[in-house]
Short mmCIF file of C-alpha atoms in Angstrom, two decimals:
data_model
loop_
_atom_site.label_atom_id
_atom_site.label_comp_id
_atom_site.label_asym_id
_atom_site.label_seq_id
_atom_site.Cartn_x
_atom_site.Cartn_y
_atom_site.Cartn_z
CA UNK A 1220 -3.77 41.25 37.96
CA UNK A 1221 -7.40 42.51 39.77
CA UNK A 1222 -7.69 39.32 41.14
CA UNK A 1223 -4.07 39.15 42.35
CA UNK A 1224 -4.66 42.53 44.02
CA UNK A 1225 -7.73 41.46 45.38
CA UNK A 1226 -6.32 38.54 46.72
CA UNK A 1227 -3.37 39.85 48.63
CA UNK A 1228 -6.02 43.28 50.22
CA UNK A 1229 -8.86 39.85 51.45
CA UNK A 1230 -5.59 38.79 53.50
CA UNK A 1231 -4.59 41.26 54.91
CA UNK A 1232 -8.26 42.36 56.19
CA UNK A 1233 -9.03 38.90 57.44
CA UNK A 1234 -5.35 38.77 59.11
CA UNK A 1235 -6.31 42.65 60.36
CA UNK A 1236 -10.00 41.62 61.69
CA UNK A 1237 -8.51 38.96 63.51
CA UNK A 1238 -5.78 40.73 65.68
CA UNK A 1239 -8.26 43.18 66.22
CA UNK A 1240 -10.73 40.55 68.01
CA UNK A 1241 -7.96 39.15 69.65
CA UNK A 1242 -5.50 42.42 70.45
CA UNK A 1243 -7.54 45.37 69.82
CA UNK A 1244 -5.93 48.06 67.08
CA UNK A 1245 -2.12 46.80 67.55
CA UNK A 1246 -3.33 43.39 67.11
CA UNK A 1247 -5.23 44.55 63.74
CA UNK A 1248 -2.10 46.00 62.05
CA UNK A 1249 0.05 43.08 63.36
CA UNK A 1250 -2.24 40.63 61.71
CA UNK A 1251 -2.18 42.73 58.60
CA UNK A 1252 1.49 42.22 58.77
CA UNK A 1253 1.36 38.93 59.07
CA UNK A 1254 -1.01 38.53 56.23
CA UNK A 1255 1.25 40.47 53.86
CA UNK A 1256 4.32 38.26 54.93
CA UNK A 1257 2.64 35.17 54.45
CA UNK A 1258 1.03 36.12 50.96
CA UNK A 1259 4.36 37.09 50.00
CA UNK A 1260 6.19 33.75 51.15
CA UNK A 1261 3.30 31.98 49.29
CA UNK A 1262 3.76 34.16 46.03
CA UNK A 1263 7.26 33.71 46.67
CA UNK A 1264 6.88 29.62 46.96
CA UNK A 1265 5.20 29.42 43.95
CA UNK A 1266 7.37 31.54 41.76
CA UNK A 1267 9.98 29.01 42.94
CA UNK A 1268 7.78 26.00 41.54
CA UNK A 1269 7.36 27.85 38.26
CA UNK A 1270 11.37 28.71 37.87
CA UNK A 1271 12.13 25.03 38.89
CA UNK A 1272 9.91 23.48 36.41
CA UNK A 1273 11.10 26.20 33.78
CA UNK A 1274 14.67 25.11 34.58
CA UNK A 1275 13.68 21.26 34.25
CA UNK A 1276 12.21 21.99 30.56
CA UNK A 1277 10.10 19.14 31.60
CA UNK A 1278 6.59 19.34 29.74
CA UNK A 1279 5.04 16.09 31.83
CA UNK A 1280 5.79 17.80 35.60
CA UNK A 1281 4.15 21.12 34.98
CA UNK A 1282 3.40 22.37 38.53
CA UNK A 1283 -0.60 22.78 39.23
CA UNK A 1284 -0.77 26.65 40.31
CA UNK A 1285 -3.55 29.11 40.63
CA UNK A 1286 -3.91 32.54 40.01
CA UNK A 1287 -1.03 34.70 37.61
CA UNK A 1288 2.07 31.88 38.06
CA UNK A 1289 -0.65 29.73 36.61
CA UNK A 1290 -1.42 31.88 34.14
CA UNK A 1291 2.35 32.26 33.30
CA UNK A 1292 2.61 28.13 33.95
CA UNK A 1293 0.54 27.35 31.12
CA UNK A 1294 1.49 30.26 28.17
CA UNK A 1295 5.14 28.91 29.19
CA UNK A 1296 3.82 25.43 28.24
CA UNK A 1297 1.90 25.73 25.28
CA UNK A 1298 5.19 28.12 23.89
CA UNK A 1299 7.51 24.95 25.27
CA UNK A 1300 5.14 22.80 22.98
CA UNK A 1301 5.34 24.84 20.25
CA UNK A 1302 9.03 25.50 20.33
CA UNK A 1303 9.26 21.75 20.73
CA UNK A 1304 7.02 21.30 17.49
CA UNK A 1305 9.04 23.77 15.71
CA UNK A 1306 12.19 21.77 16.68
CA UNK A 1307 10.69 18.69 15.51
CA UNK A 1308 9.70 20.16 12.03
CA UNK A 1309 13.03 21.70 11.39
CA UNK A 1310 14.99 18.29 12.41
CA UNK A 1311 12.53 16.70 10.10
CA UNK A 1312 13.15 19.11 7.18
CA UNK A 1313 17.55 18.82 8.06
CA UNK A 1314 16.86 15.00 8.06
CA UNK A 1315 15.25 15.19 4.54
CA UNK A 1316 17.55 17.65 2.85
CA UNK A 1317 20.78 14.98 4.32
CA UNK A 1318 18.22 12.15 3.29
CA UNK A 1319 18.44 13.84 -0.22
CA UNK A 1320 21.87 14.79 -0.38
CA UNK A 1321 22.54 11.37 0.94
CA UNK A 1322 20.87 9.99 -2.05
CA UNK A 1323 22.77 12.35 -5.04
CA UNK A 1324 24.83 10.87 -7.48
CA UNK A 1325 27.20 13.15 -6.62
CA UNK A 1326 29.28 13.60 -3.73
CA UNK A 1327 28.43 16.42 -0.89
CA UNK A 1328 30.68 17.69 1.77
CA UNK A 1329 29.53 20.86 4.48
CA UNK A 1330 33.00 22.76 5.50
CA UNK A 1331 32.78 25.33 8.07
CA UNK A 1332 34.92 28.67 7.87
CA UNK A 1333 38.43 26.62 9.12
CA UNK A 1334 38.34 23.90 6.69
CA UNK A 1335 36.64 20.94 8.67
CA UNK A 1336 34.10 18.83 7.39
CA UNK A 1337 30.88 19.04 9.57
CA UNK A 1338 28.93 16.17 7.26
CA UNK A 1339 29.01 14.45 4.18
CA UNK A 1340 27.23 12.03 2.33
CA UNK A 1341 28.82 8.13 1.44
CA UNK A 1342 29.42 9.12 -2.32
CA UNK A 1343 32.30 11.37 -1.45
CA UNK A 1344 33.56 9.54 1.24
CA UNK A 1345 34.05 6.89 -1.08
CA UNK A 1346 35.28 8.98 -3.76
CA UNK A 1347 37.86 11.07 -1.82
CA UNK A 1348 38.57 8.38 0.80
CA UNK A 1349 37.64 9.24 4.19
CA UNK A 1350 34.94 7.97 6.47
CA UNK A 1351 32.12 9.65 6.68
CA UNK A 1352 31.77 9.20 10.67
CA UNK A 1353 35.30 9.08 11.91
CA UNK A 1354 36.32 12.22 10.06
CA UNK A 1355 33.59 14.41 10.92
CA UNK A 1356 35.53 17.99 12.40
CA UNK A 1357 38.55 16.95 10.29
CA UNK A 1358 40.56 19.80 8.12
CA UNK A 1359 39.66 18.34 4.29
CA UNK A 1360 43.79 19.71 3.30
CA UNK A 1361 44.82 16.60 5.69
CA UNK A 1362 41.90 14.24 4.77
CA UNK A 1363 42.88 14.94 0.46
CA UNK A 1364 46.80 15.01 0.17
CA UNK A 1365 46.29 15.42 -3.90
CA UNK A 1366 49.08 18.58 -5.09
CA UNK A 1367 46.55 19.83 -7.06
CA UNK A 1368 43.86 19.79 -4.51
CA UNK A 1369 46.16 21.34 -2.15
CA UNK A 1370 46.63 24.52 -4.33
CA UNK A 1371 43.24 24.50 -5.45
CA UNK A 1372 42.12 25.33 -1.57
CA UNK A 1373 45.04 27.28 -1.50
CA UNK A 1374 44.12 29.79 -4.08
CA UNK A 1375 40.47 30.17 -2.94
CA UNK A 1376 39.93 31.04 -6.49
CA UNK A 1377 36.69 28.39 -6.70
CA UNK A 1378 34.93 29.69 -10.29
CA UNK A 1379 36.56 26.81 -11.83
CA UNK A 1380 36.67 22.64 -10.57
CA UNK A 1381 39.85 20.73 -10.54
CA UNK A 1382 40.00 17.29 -11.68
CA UNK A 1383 41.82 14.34 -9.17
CA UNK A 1384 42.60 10.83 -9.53
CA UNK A 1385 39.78 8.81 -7.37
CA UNK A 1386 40.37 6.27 -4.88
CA UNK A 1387 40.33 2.91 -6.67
CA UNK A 1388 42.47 4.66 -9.87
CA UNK A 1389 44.90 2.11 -11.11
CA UNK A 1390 46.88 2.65 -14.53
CA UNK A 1391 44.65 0.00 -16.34
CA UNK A 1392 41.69 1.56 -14.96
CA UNK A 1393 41.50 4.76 -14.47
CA UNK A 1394 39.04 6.77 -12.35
CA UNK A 1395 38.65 10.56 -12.08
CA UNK A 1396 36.60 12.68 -10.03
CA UNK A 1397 35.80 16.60 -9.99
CA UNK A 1398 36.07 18.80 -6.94
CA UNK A 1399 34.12 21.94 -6.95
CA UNK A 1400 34.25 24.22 -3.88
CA UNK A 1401 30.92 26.86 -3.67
CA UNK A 1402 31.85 29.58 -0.40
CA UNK A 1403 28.40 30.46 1.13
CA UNK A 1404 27.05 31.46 4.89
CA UNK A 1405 29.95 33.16 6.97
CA UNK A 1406 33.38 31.50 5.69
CA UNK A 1407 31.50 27.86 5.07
CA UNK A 1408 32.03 26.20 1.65
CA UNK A 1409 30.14 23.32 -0.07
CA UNK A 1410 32.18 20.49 -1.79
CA UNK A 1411 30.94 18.69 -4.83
CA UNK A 1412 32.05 15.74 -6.25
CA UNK A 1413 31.42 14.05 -9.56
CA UNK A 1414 32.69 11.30 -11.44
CA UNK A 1415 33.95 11.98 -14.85
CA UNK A 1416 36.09 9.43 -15.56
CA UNK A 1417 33.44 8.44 -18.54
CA UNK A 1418 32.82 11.32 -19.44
CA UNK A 1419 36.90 12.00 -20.19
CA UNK A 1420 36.50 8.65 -21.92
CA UNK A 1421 34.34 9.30 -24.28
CA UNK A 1422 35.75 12.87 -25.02
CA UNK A 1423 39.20 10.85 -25.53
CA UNK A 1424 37.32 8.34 -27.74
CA UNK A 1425 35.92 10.72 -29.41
CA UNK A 1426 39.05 12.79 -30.35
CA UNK A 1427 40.38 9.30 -31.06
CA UNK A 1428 37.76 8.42 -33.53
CA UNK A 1429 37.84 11.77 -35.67
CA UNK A 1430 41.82 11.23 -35.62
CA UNK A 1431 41.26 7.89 -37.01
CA UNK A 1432 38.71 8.23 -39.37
CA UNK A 1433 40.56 11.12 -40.91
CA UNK A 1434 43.32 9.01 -40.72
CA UNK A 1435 41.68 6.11 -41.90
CA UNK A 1436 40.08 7.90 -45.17
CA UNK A 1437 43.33 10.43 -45.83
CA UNK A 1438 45.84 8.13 -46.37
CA UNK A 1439 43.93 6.45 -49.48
CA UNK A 1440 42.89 9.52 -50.85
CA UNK A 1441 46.47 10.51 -50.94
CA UNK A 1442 47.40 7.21 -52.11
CA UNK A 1443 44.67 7.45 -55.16
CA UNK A 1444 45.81 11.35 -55.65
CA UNK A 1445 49.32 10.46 -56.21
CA UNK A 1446 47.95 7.48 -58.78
CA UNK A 1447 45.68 10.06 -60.46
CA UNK A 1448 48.40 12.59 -61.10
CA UNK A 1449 50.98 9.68 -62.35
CA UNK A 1450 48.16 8.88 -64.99
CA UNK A 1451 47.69 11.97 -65.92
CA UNK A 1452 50.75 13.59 -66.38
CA UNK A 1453 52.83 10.16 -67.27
CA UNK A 1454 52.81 8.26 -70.85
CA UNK A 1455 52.82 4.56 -69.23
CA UNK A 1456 52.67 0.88 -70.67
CA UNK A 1457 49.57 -1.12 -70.41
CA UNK A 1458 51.55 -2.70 -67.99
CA UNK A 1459 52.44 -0.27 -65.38
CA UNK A 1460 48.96 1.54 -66.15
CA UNK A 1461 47.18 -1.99 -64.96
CA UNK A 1462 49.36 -2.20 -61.84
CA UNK A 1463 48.44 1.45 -60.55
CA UNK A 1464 44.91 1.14 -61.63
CA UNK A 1465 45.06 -2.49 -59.26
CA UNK A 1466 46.50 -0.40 -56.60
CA UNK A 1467 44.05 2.20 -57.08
CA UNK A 1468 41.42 -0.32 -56.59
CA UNK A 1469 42.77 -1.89 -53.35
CA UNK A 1470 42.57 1.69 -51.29
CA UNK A 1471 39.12 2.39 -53.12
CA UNK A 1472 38.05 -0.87 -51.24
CA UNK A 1473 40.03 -0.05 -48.35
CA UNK A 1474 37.92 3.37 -47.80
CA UNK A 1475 34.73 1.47 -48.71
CA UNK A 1476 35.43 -1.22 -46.35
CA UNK A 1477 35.67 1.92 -43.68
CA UNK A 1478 32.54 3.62 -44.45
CA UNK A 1479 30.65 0.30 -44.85
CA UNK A 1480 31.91 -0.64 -41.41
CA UNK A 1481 30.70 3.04 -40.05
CA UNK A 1482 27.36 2.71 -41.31
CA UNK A 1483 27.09 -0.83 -39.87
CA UNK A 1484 27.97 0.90 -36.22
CA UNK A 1485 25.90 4.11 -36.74
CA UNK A 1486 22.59 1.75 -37.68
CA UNK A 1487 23.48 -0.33 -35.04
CA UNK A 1488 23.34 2.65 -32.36
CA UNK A 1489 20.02 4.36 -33.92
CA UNK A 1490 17.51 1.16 -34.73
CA UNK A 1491 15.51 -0.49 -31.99
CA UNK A 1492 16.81 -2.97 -30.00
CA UNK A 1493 15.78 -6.46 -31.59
CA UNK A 1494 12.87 -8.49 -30.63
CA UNK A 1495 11.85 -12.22 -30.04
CA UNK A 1496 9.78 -12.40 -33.41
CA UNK A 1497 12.70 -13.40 -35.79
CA UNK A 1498 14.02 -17.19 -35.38
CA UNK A 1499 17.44 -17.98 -37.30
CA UNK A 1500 18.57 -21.33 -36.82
CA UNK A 1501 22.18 -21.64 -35.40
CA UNK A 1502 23.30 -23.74 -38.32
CA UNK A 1503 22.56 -21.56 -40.96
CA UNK A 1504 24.87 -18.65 -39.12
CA UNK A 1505 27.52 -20.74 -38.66
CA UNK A 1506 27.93 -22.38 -42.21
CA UNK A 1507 27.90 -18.89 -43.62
CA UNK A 1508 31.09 -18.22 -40.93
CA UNK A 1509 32.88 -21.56 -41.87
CA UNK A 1510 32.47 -20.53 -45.45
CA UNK A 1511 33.67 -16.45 -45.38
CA UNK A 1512 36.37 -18.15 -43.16
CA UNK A 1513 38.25 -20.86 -45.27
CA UNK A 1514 37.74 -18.51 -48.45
CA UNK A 1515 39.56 -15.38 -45.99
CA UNK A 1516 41.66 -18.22 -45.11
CA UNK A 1517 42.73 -19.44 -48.59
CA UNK A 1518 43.31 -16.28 -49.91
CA UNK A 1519 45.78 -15.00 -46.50
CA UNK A 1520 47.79 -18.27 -47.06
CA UNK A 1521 48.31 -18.62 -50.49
CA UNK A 1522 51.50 -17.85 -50.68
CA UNK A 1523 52.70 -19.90 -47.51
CA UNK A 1524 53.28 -23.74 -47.89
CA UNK A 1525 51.23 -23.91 -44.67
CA UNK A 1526 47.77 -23.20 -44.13
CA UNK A 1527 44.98 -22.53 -41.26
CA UNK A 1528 44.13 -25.43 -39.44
CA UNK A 1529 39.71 -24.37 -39.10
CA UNK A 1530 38.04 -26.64 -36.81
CA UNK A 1531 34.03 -26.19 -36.78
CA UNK A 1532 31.21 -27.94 -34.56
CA UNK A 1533 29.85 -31.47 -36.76
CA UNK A 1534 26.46 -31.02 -38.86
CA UNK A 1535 25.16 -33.40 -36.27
CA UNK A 1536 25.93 -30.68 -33.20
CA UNK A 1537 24.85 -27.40 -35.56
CA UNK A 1538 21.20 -29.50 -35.91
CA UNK A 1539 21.07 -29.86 -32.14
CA UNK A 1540 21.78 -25.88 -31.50
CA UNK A 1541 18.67 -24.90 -32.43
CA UNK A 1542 17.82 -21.56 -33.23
CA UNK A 1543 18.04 -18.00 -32.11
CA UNK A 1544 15.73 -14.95 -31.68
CA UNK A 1545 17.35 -11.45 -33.44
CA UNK A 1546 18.35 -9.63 -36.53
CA UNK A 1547 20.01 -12.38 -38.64
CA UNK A 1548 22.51 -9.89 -40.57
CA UNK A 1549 23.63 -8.99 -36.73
CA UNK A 1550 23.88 -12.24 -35.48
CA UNK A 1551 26.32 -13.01 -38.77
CA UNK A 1552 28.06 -9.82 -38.69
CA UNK A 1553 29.34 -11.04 -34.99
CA UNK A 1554 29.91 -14.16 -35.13
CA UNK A 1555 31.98 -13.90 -38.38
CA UNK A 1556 33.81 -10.52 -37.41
CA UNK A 1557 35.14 -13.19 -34.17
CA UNK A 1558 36.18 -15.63 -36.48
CA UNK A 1559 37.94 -13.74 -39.56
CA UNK A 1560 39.62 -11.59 -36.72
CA UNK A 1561 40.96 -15.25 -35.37
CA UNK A 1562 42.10 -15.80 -39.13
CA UNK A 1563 43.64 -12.56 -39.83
CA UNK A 1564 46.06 -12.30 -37.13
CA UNK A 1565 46.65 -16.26 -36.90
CA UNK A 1566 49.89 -17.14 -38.52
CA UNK A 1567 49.99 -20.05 -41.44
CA UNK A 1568 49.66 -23.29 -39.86
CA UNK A 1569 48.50 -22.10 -36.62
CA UNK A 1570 44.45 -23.76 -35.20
CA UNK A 1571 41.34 -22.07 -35.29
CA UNK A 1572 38.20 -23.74 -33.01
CA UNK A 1573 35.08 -22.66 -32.63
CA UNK A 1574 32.13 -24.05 -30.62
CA UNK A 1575 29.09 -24.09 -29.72
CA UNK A 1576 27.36 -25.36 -26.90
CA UNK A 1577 24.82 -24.73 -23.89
CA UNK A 1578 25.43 -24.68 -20.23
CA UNK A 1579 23.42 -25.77 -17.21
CA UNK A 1580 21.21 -22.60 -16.87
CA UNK A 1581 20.31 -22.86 -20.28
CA UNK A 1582 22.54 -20.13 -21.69
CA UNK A 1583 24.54 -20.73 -25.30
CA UNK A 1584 28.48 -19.77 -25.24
CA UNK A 1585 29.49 -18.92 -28.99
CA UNK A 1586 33.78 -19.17 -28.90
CA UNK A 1587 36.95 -18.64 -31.24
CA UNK A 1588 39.99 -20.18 -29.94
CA UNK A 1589 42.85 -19.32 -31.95
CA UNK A 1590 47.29 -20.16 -31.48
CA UNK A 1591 47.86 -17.06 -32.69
CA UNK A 1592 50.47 -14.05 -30.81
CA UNK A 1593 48.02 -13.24 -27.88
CA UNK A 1594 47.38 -10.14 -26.71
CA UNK A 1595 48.64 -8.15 -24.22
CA UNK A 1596 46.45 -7.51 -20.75
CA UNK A 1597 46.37 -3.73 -20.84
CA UNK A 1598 45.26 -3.88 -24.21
CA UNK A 1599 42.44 -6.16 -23.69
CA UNK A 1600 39.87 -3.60 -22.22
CA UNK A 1601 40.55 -1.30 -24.70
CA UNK A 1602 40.18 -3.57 -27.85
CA UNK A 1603 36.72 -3.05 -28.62
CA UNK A 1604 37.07 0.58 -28.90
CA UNK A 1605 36.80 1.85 -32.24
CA UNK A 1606 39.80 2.44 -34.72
CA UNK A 1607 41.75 0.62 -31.64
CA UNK A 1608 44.54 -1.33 -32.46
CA UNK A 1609 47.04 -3.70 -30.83
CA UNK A 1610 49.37 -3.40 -33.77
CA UNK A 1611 48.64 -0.94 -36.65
CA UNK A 1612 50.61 -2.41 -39.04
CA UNK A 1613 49.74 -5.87 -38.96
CA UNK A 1614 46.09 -4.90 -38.58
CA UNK A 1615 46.38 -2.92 -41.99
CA UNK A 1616 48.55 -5.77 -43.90
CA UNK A 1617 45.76 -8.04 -42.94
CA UNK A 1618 42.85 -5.69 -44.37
CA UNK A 1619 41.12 -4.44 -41.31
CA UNK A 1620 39.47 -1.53 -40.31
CA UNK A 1621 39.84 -1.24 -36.10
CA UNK A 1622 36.29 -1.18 -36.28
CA UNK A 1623 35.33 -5.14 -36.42
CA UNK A 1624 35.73 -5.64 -32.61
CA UNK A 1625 33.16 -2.48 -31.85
CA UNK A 1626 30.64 -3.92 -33.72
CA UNK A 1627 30.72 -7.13 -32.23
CA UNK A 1628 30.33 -5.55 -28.87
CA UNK A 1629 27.44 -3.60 -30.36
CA UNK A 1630 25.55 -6.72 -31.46
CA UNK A 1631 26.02 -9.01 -29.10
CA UNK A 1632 24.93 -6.15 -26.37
CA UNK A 1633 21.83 -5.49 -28.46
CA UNK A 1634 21.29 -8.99 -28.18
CA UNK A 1635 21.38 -9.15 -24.43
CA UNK A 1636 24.69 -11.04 -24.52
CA UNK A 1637 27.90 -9.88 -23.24
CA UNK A 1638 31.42 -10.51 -24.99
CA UNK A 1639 34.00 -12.13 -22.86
CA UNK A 1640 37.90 -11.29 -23.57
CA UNK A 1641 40.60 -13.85 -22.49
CA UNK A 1642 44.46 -14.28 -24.13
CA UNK A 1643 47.98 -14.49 -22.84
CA UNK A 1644 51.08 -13.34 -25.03
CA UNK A 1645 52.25 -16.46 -27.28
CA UNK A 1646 49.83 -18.84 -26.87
CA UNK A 1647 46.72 -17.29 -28.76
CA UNK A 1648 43.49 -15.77 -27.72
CA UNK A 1649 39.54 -16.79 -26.63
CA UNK A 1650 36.73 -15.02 -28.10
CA UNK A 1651 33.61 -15.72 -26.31
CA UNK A 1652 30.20 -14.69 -26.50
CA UNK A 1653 27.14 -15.93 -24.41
CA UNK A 1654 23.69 -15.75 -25.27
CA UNK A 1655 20.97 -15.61 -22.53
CA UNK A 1656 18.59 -18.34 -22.90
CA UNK A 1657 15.01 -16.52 -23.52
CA UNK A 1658 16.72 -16.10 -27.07
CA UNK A 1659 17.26 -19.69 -27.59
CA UNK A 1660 15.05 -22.57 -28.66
CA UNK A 1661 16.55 -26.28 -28.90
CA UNK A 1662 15.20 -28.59 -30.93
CA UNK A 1663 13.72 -32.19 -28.97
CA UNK A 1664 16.06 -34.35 -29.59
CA UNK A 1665 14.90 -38.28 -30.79
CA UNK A 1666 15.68 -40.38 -28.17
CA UNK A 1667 19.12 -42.02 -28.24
CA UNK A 1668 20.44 -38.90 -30.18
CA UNK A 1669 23.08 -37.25 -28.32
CA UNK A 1670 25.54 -34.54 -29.45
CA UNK A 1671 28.89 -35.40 -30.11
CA UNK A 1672 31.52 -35.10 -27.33
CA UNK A 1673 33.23 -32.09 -29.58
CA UNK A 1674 29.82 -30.09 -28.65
CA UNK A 1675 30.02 -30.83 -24.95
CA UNK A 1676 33.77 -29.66 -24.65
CA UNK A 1677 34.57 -26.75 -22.38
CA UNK A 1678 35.94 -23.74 -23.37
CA UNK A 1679 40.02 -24.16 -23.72
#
């Protein structure tokens, strides 16, 4: 500011000094007039420069001024840089937080006090079915139509979430997602979404399971409380006493059958998955499964003139098969709960094939074809739940337990192999499990040995 001052008084005398030589004293204060006015257009100019560039925001046309609009020039342009750094840093911080949101599990959706969505991420736009750009400034109560949605927002009573049906739900498959609005800032509100379809699932299953396995285990006991109390309480033959004591025995093995079949899931869920260590050759598995067959087989049929028609891979193809890596008792339990399932709930008469053989990427397909009913298509992704059965009463006249199928899928998972479901009502059912070929080892063959063309068939 001194220099300013002393700026604007060195004008005016040099303006004054020279009117004076040239006018005398009128001339002096003219030319200190002069001097003022053109000090102040000058100030005045570059005050304009200074406004004009602060208008422009422009950091790379700075003007280049002297003196205080210098001064002011440059604080203005190191608090533009700043500003602009600050900017920079904050956009980098939203664009991490939306990076992170953006990455959730969940679904996230930013309302604003009307009811419009200002963002959210791809999760819930796929799981409430809008578009994450088009719908941006859209009301959510026209973008999600659900009832219960609807008097959810309604209520504004948000200490509690409400459950939907998701996008893709379909009777056979259904999908459900949770909507939880959190009110924050002035009027905004935060939508989460969640998918809980498995975790209803498994709270079904599990409901389902204690209601069968108290089902399961109370309906013997009953059965062997009743027989107790007619023994003791009734004088009976030799005779009749034999006949209760059988039937005594049959729900005895019933509930033993049951527990046996629990304990076989429960260690399959707790030991270690298996390793590559243990080598069991293929042929040994499946003569143990063509024996337990025709003896489950024999003793289903003995009283019908008919009888199963079992069709097994040759010795010669069971050689070739080679062997594979895992826990043996697994491995049997699988492949034999596939094929005594096939021969429980295949009439008399009717055909049960099972193969074995290798496709071109080196993978093994284990299958049981049977003629038997079939089985319905909205039963088929349920069938390997536990306790789950297509028909109660035939599975129970037939001796099993619902839980034969859930081990399966257990073992074969373990195993790295997946179980593969096909059937259509009346004309029987396909079994299939396939083996991933870093648990397989074939034997060389000698040369001119082939397997036989039964071997090489595909899957019916």
């Amino acid at each position: 500011m001194f220099w300013r001052f002393g700026y604007f008084l060195a004008l005016q005398l040099a303006g004054g000094a020279l009117g004076w030589w040239l006018e005398g004293p009128w001339g002096a204060a003219a030319g200190a007039a002069v001097a003022a006015w053109f000090w102040f257009g000058g100030d005045l100019w570059r005050g304009a420069r200074v406004l004009q560039w602060l208008r422009s925001g422009n950091l790379s046309a700075v003007p280049s001024i002297f003196g205080m609009w210098g001064e002011a020039t440059d604080r203005a342009r190191r608090l533009l840089r700043q500003h602009q750094a600050q900017v920079r840093d904050s956009d980098q911080r939203l664009q991490e937080i939306l990076a992170a949101l953006q990455a959730t599990p969940n679904g996230v959706v930013l309302l604003d006090a009307e009811g419009r969505i200002e963002w959210c991420n791809q999760i819930a736009a796929a799981q409430l079915g809008f578009d994450a750009q088009r719908d941006v400034m859209q009301s959510i109560g026209n973008l999600v139509r659900d009832p219960d949605f609807s008097a959810y927002y309604a209520a504004q009573d948000f200490t509690h979430e409400v459950v939907l049906p998701g996008r893709d739900s379909t009777p056979s498959r259904p999908v459900r997602i949770s909507v939880h609005l959190h009110p924050y800032g002035d009027g905004r509100k935060l939508l989460l979404t969640r998918d809980v379809t498995a975790l209803e699932q498994a709270d079904a299953m599990r409901r389902d399971f204690v209601a069968n396995v108290s089902h399961e285990i109370r309906t013997p006991l009953t059965v062997l409380t009743g027989f107790v109390e007619t023994l003791q309480t009734l004088q009976l033959d030799a005779e009749e006493r034999a006949r209760y004591l059988a039937m005594m025995a049959q729900q005895a093995a019933r509930m033993q059958s049951v527990v046996h079949d629990l304990l076989t899931l429960s260690r399959l869920e707790g030991s270690p998955l298996p390793g590559m260590s243990e080598w069991t050759p293929v042929q040994a598995l499946m003569q143990r499964c063509e024996e337990e067959s025709r003896a489950l087989s024999a003793v289903l049929t003995q009283n019908h003139q008919r009888h199963h028609v079992l069709q097994f891979p040759a010795a010669q193809d069971l050689r070739a098969a080679g062997d594979i890596a895992g826990v043996p008792s697994e491995l049997q339990s699988a492949l034999s709960n596939l094929i005594s399932n096939a021969v429980r709930y295949t009439p008399a008469g009717g055909t049960i094939t099972v193969q074995w053989r290798y496709t071109a990427d080196g993978n093994a397909i284990f299958s049981v074809s049977d003629t038997g009913p079939g089985i319905a298509p909205e039963h088929i992704p349920r069938i390997t739940e536990r306790f789950y059965r297509v028909d109660r009463s035939r599975s129970r006249e037939t001796g099993g337990t619902g839980l034969g199928l859930a081990i399966v899928k257990h073992a074969v998972q373990r195993h790295g192999a997946t179980l593969d479901i096909t059937s259509a009502l009346g004309k029987g059912s396909v079994f299939s499990v396939t083996f991933p070929a870093n648990r397989l080892r074939r034997p060389a063959l000698p040369d001119g040995l082939q397997p036989t063309a039964s071997a090489q068939t595909a899957l019916p």
